[in-house]
Coordinates of C-alpha atoms and ligand atoms in Angstrom, one line a residue:
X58 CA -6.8 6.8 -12.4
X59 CA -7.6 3.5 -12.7
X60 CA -11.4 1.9 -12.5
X61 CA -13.0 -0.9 -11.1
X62 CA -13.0 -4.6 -12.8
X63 CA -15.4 -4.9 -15.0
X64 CA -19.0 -6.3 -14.5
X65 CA -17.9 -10.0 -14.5
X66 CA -15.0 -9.3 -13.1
X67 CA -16.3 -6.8 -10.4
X68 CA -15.9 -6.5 -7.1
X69 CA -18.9 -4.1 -5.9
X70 CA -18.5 -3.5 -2.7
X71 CA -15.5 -2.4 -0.6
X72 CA -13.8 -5.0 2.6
X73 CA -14.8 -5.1 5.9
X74 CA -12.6 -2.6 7.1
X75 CA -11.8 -3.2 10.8
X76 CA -9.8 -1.7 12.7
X77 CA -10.5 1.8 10.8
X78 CA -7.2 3.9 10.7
X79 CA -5.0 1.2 10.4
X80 CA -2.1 1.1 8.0
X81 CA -4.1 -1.8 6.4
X82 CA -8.0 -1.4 7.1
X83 CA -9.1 -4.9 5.4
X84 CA -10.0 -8.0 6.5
X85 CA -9.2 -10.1 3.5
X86 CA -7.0 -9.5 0.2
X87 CA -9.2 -9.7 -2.7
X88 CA -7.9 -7.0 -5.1
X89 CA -5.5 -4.2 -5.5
X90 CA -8.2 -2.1 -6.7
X91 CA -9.2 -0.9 -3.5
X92 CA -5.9 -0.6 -1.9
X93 CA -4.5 3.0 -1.2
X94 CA -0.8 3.9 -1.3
X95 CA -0.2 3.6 2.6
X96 CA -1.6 0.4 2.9
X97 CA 0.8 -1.2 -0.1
X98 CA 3.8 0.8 1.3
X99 CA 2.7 -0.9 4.7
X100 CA 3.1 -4.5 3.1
X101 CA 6.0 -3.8 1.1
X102 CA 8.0 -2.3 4.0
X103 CA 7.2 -5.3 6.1
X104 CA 8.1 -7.6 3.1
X105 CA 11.2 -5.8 2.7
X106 CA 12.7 -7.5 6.8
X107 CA 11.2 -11.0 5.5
X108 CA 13.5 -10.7 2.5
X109 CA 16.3 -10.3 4.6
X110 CA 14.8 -13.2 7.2
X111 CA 15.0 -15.5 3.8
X112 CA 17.8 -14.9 3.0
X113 CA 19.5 -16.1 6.4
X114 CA 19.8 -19.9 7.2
X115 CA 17.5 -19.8 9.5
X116 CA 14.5 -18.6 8.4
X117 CA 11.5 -19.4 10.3
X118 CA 10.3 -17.5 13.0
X119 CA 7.3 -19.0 15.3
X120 CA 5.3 -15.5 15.1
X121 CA 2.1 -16.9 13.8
X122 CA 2.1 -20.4 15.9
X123 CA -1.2 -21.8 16.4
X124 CA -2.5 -20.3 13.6
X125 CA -3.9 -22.4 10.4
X126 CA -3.4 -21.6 7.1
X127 CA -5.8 -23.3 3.8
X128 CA -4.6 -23.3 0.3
X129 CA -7.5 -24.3 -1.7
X130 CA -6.4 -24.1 -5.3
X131 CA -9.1 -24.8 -8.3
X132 CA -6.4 -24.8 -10.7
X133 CA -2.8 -25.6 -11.5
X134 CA -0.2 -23.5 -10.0
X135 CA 3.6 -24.0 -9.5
X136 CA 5.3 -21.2 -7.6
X137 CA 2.1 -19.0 -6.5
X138 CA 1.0 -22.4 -4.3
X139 CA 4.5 -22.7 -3.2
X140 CA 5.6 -20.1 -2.4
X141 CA 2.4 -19.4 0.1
X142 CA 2.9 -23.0 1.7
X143 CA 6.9 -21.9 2.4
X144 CA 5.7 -18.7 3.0
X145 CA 3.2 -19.9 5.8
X146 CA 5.6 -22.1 6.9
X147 CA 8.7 -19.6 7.6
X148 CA 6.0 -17.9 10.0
X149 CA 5.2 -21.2 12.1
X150 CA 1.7 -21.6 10.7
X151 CA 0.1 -24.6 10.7
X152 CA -0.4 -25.3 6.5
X153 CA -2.3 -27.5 4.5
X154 CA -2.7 -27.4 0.9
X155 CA -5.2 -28.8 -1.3
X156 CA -5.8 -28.3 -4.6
X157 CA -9.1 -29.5 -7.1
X158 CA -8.1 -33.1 -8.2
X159 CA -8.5 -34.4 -4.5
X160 CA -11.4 -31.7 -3.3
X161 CA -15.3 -32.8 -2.9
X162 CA -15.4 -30.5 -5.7
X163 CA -14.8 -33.0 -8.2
X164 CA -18.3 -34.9 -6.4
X165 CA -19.9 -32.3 -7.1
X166 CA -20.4 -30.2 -4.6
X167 CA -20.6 -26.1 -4.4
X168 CA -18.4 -23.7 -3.4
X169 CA -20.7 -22.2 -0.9
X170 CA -20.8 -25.6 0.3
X171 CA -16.8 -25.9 0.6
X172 CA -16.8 -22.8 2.5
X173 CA -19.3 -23.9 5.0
X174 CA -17.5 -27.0 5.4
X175 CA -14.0 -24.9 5.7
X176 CA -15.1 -22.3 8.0
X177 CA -16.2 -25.1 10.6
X178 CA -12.4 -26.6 10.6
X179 CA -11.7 -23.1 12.0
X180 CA -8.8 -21.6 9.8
X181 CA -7.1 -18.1 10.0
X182 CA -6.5 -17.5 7.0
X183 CA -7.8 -18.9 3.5
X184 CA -5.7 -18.7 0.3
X185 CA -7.4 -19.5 -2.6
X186 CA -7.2 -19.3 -6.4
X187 CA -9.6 -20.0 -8.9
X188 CA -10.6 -20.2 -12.5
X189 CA -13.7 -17.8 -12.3
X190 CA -13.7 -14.0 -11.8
X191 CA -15.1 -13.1 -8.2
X192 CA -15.3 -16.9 -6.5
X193 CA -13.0 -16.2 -3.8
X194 CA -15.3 -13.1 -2.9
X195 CA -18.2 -15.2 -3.1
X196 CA -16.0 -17.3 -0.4
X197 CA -14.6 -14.3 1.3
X198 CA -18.2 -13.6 2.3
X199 CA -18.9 -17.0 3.8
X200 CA -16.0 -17.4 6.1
X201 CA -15.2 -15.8 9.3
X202 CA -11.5 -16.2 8.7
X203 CA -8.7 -13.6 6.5
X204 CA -8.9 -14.8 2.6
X205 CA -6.6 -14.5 0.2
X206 CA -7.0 -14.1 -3.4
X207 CA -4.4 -16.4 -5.1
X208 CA -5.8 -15.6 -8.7
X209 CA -9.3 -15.6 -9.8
X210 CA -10.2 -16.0 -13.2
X211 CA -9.0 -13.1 -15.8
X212 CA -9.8 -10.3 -12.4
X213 CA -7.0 -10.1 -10.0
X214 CA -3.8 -11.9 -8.3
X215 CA -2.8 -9.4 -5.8
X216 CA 0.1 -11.2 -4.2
X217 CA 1.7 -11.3 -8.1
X218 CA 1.2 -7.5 -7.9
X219 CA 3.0 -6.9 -5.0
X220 CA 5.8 -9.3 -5.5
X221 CA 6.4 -7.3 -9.0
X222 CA 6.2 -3.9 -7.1
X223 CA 8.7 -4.6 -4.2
X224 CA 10.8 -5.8 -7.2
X225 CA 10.8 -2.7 -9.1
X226 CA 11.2 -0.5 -6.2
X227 CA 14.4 -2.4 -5.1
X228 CA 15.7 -2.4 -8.3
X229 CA 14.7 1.7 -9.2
X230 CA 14.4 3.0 -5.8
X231 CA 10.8 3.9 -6.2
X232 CA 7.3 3.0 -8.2
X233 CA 6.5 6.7 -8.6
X234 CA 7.3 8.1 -11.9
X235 CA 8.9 4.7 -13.7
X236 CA 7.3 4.2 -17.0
X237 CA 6.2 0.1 -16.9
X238 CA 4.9 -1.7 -20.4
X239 CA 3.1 -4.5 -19.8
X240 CA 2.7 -6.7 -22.8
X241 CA 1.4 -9.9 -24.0
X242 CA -1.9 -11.0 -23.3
X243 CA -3.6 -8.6 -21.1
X244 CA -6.8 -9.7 -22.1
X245 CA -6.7 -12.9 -20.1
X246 CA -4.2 -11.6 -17.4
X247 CA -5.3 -10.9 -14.0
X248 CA -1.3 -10.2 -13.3
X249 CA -2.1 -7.3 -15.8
X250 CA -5.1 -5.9 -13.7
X251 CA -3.5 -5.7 -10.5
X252 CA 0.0 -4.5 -11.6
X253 CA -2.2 -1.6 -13.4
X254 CA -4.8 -0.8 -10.0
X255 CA -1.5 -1.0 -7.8
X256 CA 1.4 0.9 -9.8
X257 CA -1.5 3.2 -10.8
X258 CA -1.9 4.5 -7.3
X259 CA 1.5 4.5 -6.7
X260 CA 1.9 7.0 -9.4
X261 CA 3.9 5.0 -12.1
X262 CA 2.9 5.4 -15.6
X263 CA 1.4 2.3 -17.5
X264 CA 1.5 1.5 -20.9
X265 CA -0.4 -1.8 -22.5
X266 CA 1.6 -2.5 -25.3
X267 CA -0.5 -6.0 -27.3
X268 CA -2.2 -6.5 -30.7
X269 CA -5.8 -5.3 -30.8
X270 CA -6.7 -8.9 -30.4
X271 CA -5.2 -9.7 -26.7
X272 CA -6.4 -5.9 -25.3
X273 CA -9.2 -6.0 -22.5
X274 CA -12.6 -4.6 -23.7
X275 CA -12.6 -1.5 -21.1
X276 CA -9.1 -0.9 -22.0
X277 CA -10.0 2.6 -22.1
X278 CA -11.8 2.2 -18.6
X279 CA -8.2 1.4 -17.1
X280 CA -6.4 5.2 -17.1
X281 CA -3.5 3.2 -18.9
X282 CA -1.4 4.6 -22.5
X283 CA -1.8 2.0 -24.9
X284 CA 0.7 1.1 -27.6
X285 CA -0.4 -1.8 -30.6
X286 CA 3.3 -2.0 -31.9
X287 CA 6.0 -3.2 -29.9
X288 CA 8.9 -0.2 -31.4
X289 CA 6.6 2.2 -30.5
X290 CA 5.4 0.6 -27.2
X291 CA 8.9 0.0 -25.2
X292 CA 10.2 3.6 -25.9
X293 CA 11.6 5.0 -22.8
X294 CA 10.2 1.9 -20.6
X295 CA 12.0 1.8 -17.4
X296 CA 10.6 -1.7 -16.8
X297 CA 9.1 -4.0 -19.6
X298 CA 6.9 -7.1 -17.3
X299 CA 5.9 -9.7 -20.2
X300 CA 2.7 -11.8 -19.8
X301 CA 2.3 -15.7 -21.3
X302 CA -0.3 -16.2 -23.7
X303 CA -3.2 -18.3 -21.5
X304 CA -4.2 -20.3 -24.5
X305 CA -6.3 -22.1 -21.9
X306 CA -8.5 -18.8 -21.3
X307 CA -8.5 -18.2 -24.9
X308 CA -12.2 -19.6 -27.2
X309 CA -11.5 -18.7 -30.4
X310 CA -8.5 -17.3 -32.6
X311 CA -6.8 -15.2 -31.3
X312 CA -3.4 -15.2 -33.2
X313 CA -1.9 -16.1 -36.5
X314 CA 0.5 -18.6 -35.1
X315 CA 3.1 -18.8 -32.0
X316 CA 5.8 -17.9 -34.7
X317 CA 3.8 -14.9 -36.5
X318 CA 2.9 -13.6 -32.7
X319 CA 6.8 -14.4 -31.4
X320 CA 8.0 -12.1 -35.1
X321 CA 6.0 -9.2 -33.5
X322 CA 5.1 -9.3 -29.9
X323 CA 7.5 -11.7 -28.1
X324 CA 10.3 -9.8 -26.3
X325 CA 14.0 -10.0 -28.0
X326 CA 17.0 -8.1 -27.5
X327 CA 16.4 -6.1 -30.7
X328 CA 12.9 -5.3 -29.8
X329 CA 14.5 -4.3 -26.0
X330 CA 16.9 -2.0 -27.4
X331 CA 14.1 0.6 -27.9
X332 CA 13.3 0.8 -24.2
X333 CA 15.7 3.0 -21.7
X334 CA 19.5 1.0 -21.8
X335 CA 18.9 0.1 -18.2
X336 CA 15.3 -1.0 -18.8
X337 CA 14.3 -3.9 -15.8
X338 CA 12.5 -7.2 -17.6
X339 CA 10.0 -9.3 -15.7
X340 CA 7.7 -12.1 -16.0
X341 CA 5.4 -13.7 -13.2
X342 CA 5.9 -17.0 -15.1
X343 CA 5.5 -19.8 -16.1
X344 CA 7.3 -18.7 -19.1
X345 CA 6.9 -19.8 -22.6
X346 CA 10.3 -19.3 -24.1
X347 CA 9.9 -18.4 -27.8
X348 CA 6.7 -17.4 -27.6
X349 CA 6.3 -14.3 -25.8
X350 CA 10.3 -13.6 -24.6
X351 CA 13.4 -14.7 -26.0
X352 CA 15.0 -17.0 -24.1
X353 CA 18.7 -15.0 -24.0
X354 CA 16.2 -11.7 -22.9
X355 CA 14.7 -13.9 -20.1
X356 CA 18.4 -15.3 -18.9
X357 CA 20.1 -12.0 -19.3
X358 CA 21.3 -11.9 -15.7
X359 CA 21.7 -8.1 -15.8
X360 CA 18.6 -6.8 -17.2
X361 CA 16.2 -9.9 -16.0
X362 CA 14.3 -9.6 -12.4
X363 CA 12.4 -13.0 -13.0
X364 CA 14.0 -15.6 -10.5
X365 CA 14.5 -12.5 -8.0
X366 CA 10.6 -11.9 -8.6
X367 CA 9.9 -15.4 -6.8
X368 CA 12.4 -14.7 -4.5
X369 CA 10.3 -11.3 -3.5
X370 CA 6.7 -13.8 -3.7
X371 CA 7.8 -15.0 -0.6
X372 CA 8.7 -12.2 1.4
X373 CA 5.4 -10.8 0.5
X374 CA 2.9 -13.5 1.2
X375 CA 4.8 -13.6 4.1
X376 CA 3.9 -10.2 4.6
X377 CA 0.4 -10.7 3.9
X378 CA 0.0 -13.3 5.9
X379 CA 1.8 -11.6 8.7
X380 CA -0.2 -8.7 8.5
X381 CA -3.9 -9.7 7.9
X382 CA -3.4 -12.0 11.3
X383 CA -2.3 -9.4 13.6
X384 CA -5.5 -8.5 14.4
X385 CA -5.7 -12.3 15.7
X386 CA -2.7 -11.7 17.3
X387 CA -3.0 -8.7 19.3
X388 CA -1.3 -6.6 17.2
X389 CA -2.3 -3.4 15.1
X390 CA -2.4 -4.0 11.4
Ligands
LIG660 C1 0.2 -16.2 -13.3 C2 -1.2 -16.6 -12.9 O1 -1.5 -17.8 -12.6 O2 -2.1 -15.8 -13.0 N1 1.2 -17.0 -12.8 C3 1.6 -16.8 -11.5 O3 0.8 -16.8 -10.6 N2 2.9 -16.7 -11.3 C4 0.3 -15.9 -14.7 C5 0.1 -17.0 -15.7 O4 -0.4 -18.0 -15.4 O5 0.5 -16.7 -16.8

């Protein structure tokens, strides 16, 4: 059983949950914490027809015309901003990006007072990522429109979550009963909290494999196994999902040095040989390699998910986006 995020990291109260008894009764995506097992089967079965769509040349379809998608990002981001632009796009949404370095922000002016001056632009759906714990709820609660948490601070990235479990069930056939590590720095890594709230409920078994140093304070709040050595920590892993080391979250020491923490914690093939022969690596990237994975374990085209992992981002933001308009739409969710 997992718990909620902790205090600074907490969401306390649950979504809006119109229409009640729908496969997915939320307005916005803020979490995984509060998701139940129908509504992420519900996403990932609908992500599962955009993969194929991608996957065709052509891929957009106009089923969301008319509709306007933000992406208001407070801090740098690669693929996650990406891949929700291309995913808005391949649905015929009308998208515009924007990211801190060209927002009133930098004038000084408060969130509240971005989300005012959003929500009058009229947009369906707001995607947002952030570098504190619980803004884009602050947001959520100020605009009329769907939001999307995008990351926020060290809480949660749902979309990451999602993307890793429609990888995982691909690749195993199912989330229940597959034994996932995740290792590195949980600490800082909101990948880590909403992997563990999601394959949690889907009834996988977690273990937290990091040095003492780089493991949440409620660790034992999270209903996860936890493992301080890696030998010990990858036995009988089904799938091993490695984590950078946010040295831009990190005040303090933390670590000996990148080479001490690469001889104990980063991922090689000798380390991987004490997880299960078939044993499915990921990373949500960006990847330091030497640091926390070996470059040959990261490249390794038959044990490595990671490039197939973006490929899955986009069918599921697709999927998000898909489903948290349909109310818009006339549809059911
Ligand atoms: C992650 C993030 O930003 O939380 N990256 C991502 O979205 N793919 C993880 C990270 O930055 O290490």
């Amino acid at each position: 059983m997992s718990t909620h995020p902790t205090e600074t990291d907490s969401y306390p109260r649950a979504d809006v949950t119109p229409p009640s008894g729908s496969l997915f009764p939320h307005k916005h995506l803020l979490g995984t914490w509060n998701l139940d097992p129908v509504s992420i089967k519900h996403i990932l079965d609908t992500a599962e027809e955009y993969v194929e769509q991608n996957r065709r040349a052509q891929k957009s379809t106009p089923k969301c015309a008319g509709l306007t998608q933000i992406n208001l990002f407070f801090e740098n981001s690669t693929r996650t901003l990406m891949s929700f632009e291309i995913a808005g796009k391949r649905l015929g949404m009308d998208t515009i990006s924007m990211s801190t370095g060209t927002s009133s922000i930098k004038k000084g002016e408060t969130l509240l007072d971005t989300a005012a001056t959003l929500n009058a632009m009229h947009p369906d759906v707001l995607v947002m990522r952030h570098a504190d714990s619980g803004a884009v709820k602050l947001l959520s609660e100020k605009m009329d429109c769907a939001v999307i948490n995008a990351g926020d601070g060290r809480a949660e990235h749902p979309t990451q979550a999602l993307l890793d479990a429609l990888t995982i069930r691909r690749r195993k056939g199912a989330l229940h009963g597959q034994t996932v590590v995740i290792s590195g720095d949980v600490a800082h890594s909101r990948v880590a909290r909403s992997n563990i709230y999601l394959l949690s409920a889907m009834g996988a078994r977690v273990r937290l494999v990091a040095p003492p140093t780089l493991l949440p304070k409620d660790v034992d709040r999270l209903g996860v196994e936890v493992a301080t050595r890696m030998d010990e920590g990858l036995k009988g892993a089904d799938v091993v999902m490695m984590l950078r080391l946010q040295q831009e979250r990190m005040q303090g020491a933390f670590l000996p040095s990148l080479r001490e923490y690469f001889r104990f914690w980063g991922l090689t093939a000798e380390k991987l040989a004490y997880a299960k022969d078939d044993v499915l690596v990921m990373h949500p990237g960006p990847m330091n390699r030497g640091v926390e994975i070996a470059s040959d374990v990261a490249d390794d085209i038959d044990r490595s998910a990671i490039e197939e992992q973006v490929e899955m981002g986009v069918a599921v933001r697709m999927a998000c986006l898909d489903i948290l308009t349909r109310n818009l739409r006339g549809e059911a969710a």
